[in-house]
Tab-separated table of C-alpha atoms and ligand atoms in Angstrom:
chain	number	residue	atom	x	y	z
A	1	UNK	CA	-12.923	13.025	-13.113
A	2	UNK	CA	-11.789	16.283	-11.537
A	3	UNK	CA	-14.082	17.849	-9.133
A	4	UNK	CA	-13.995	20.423	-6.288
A	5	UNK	CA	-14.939	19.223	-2.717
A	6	UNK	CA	-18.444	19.981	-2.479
A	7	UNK	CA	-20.409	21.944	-0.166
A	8	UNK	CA	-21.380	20.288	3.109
A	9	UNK	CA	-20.042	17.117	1.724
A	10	UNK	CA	-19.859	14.859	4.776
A	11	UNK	CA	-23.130	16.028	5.880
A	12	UNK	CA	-24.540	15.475	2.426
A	13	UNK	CA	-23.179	11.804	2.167
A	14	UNK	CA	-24.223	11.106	5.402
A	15	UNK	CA	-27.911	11.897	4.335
A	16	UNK	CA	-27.722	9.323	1.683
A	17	UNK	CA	-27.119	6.606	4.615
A	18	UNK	CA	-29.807	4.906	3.301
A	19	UNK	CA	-27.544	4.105	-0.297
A	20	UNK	CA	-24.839	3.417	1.607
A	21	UNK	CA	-23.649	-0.155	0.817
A	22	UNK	CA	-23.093	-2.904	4.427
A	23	UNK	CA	-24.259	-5.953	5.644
A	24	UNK	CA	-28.217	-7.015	4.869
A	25	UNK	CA	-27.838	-5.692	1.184
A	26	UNK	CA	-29.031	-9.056	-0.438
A	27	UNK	CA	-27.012	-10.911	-2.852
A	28	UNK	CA	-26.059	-11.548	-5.635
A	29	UNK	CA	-25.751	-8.152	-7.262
A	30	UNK	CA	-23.882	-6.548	-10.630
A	31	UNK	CA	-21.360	-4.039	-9.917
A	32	UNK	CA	-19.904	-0.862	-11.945
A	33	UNK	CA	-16.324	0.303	-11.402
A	34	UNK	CA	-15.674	3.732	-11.306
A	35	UNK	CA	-19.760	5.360	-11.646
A	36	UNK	CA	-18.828	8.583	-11.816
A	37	UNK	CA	-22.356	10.480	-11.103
A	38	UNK	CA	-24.409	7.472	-11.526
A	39	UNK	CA	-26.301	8.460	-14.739
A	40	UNK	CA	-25.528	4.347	-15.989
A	41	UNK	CA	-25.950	2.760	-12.861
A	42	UNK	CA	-29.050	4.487	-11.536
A	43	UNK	CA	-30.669	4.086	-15.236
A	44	UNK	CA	-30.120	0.380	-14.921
A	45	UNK	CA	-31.009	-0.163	-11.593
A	46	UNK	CA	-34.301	1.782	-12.444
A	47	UNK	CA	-35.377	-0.605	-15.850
A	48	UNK	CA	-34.303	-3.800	-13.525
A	49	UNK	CA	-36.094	-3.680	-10.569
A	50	UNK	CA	-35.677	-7.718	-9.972
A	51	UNK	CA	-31.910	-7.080	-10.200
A	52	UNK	CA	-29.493	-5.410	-7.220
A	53	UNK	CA	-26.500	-3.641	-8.144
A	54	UNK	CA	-23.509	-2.197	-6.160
A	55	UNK	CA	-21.377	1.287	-7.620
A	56	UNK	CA	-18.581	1.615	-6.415
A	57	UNK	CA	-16.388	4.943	-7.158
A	58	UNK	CA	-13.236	6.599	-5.110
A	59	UNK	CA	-14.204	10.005	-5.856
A	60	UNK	CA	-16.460	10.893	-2.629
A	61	UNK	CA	-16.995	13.998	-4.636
A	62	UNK	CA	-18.547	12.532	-7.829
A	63	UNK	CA	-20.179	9.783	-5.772
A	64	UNK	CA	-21.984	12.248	-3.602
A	65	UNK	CA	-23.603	13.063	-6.554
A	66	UNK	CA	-24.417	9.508	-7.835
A	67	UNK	CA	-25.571	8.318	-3.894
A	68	UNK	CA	-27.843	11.623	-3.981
A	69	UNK	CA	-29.524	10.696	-7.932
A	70	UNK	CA	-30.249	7.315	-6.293
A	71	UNK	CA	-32.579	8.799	-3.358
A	72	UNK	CA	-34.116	10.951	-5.576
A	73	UNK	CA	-35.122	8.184	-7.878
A	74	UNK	CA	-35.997	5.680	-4.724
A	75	UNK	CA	-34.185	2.994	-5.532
A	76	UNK	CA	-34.316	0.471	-3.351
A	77	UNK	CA	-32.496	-2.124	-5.427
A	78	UNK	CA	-28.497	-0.084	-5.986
A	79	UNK	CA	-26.192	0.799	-2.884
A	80	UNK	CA	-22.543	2.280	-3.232
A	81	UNK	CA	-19.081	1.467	-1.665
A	82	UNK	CA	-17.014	4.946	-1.796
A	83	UNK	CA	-13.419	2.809	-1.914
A	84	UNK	CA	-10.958	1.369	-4.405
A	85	UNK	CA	-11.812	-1.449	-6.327
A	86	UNK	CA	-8.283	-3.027	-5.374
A	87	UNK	CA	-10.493	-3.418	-1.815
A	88	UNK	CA	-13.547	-5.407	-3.451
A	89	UNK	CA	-12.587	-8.836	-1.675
A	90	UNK	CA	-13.151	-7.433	1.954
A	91	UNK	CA	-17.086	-6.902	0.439
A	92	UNK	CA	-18.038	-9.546	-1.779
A	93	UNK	CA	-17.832	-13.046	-1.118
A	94	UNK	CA	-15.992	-15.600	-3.643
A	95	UNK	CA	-18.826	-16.039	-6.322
A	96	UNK	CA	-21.133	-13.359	-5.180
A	97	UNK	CA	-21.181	-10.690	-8.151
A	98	UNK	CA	-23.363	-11.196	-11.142
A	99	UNK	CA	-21.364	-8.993	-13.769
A	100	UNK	CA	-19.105	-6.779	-13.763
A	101	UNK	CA	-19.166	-2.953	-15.519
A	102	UNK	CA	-16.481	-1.068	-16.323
A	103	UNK	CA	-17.495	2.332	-18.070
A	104	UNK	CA	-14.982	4.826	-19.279
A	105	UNK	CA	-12.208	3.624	-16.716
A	106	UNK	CA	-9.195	6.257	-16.721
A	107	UNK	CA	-6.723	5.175	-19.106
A	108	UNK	CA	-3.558	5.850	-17.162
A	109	UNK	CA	-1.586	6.328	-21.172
A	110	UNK	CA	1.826	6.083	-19.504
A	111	UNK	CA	3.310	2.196	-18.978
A	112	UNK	CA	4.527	3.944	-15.524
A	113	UNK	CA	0.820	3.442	-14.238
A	114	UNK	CA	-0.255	0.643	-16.312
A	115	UNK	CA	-0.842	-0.889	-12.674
A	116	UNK	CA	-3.825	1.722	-12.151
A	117	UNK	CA	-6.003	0.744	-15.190
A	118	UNK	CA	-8.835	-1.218	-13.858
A	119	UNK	CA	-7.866	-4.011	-16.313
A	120	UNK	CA	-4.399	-5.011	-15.060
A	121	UNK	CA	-3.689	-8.311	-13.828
A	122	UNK	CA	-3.817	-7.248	-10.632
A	123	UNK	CA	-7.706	-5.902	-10.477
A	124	UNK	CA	-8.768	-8.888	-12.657
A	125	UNK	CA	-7.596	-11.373	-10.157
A	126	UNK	CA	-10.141	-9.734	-7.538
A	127	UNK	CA	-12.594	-9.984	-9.996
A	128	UNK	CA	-11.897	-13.350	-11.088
A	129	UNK	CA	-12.693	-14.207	-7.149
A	130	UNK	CA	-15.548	-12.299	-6.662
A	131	UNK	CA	-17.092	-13.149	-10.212
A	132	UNK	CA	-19.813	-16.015	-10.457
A	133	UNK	CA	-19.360	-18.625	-12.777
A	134	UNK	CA	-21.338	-17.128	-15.500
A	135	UNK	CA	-20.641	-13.494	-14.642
A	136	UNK	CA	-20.181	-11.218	-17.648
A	137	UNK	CA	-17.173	-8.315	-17.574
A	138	UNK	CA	-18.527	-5.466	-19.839
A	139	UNK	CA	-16.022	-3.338	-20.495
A	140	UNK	CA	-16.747	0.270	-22.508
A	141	UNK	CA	-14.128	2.979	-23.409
A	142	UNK	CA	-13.510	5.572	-26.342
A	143	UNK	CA	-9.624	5.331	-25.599
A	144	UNK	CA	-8.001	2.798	-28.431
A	145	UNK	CA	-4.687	1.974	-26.715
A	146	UNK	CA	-6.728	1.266	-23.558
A	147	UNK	CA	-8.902	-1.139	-25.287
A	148	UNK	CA	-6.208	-2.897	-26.989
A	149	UNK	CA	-4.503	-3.240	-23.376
A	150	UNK	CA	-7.598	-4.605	-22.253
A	151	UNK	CA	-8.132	-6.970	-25.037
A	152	UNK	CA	-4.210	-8.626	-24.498
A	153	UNK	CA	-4.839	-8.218	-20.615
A	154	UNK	CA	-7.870	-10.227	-20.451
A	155	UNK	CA	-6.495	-12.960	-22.741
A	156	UNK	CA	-2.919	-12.675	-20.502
A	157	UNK	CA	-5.051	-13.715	-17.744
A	158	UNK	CA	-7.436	-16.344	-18.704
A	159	UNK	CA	-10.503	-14.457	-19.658
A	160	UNK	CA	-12.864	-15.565	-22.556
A	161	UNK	CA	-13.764	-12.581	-25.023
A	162	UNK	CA	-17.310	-13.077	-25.952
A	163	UNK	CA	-17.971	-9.982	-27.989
A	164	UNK	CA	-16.196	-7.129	-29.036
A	165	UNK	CA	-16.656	-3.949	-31.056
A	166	UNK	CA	-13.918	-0.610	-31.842
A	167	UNK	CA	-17.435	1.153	-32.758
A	168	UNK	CA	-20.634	0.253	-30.918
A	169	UNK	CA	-22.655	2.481	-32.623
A	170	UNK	CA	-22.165	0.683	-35.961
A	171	UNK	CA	-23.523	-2.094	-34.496
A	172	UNK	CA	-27.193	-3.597	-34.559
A	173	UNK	CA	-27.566	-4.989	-31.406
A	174	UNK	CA	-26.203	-2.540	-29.177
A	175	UNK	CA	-26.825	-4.980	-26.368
A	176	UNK	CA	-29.400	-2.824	-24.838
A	177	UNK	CA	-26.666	-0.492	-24.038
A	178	UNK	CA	-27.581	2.447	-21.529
A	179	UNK	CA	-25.444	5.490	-22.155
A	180	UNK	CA	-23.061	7.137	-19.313
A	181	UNK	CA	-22.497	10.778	-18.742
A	182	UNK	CA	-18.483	10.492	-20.398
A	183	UNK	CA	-20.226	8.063	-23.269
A	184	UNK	CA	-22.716	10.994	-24.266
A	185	UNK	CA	-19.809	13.397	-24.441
A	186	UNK	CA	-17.795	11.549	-26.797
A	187	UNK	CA	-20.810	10.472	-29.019
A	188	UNK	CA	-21.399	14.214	-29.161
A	189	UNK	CA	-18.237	14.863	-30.546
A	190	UNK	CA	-18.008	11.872	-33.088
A	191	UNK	CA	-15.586	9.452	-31.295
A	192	UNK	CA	-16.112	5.709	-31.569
A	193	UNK	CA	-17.145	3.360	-28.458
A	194	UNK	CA	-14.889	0.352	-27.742
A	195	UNK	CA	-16.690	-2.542	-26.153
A	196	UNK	CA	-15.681	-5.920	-25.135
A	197	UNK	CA	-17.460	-8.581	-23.395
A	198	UNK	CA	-15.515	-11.566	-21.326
A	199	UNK	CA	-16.441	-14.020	-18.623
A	200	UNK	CA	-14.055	-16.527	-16.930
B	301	SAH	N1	-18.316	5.594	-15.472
B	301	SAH	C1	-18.481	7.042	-15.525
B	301	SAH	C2	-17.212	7.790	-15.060
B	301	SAH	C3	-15.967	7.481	-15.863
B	301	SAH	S1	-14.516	8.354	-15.251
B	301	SAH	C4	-18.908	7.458	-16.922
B	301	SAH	O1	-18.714	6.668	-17.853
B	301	SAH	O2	-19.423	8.559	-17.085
B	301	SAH	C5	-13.734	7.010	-14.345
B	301	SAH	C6	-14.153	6.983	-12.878
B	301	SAH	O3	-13.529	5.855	-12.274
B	301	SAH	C7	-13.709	8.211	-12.083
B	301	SAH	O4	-14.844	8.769	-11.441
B	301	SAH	C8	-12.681	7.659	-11.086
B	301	SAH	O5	-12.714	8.332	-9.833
B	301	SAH	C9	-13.099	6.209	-10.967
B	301	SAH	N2	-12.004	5.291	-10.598
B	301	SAH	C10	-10.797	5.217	-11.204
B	301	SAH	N3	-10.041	4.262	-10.633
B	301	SAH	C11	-10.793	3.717	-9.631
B	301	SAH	C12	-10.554	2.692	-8.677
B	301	SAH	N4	-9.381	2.053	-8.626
B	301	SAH	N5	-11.538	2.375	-7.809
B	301	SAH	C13	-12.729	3.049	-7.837
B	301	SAH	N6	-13.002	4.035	-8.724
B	301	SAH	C14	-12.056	4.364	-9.612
């Protein structure tokens, strides 16, 4: 997501302190990949008030954003780790995260980065650690050869495939899906959803 350095950024980020994600944030928790602004996680964090999750996104631009939607709203149950996910083992404990969410990750179309999509080998080992038993890895993207590298990718590397659908929309349970900002743009245009579903 391309985005210009915002105004009074550190000073902004600094005044959602509160959001910030560290030690005393109680456990377990699901975690999203890449939030963007925050519409999904703050949305889900709002209808599940029992449940804590953690967003994590390397974009302090975007995030600022995402941390600032989450005061607004009050939420006491969501905190966010401005990092790369290749650093989630330095936060979570083996077995501590409830799900996993990966919404709209960037594609990377050229096999020169195929180490940068968030579903190589090499992210879905961390996850594999930091993923409890019967954690769920919910995976959503309008991009075909991306999904079809995620599909062989997660199957390369041990993962079951519960569910999986090239257009969620035609769908009748849509898994109580809650919509992110990129998702709404590509509905509005006409272009499918891809989502798959796979625990370890
Ligand atoms: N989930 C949002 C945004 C999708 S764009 C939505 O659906 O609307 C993908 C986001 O993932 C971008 O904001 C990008 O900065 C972030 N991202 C990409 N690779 C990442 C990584 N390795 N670690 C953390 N965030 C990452």
């Amino acid at each position: 997501m391309r985005m210009r350095k915002k105004k009074h950024r550190e000073a902004r980020l600094a005044a959602c302190e509160c959001v910030h994600f560290g030690r005393g944030f109680e456990m377990p928790a699901y975690l999203e990949i890449g939030c963007g602004k925050g519409g999904f996680i703050c949305a889900t964090a709002l209808a599940n008030p029992e449940l804590n999750f953690v967003a994590v996104e390397r974009n302090p631009d975007v995030m600022l954003l995402a941390m600032e939607r989450a005061v607004s709203l009050g939420l006491a149950n969501l905190r966010f780790i401005i990092g790369d996910a290749e650093n989630l083992a330095e936060y979570f404990k083996p077995d501590e995260v409830s799900g996993i969410y990966l919404n709209f990750s960037d594609p990377w179309h050229k096999n020169c980065h195929a180490h940068k999509r968030l579903t190589h080998a090499r992210y879905l080992d961390i996850y594999k650690i930091i993923m409890a038993p019967q954690a769920k890895l919910v995976i959503k993207t309008d991009n075909l050869p991306f999904f079809n590298y995620t599909l062989r990718s997660l199957q390369a590397n041990n993962f079951d495939i519960i569910s999986q659908t090239r257009d969620l929309y035609s769908c009748e349970d849509l898994y109580n899906n809650v919509q992110t900002e990129y998702e709404q743009k590509f509905i509005s245009e006409g272009v499918k959803i891809c989502r798959v579903e796979a625990c370890i």
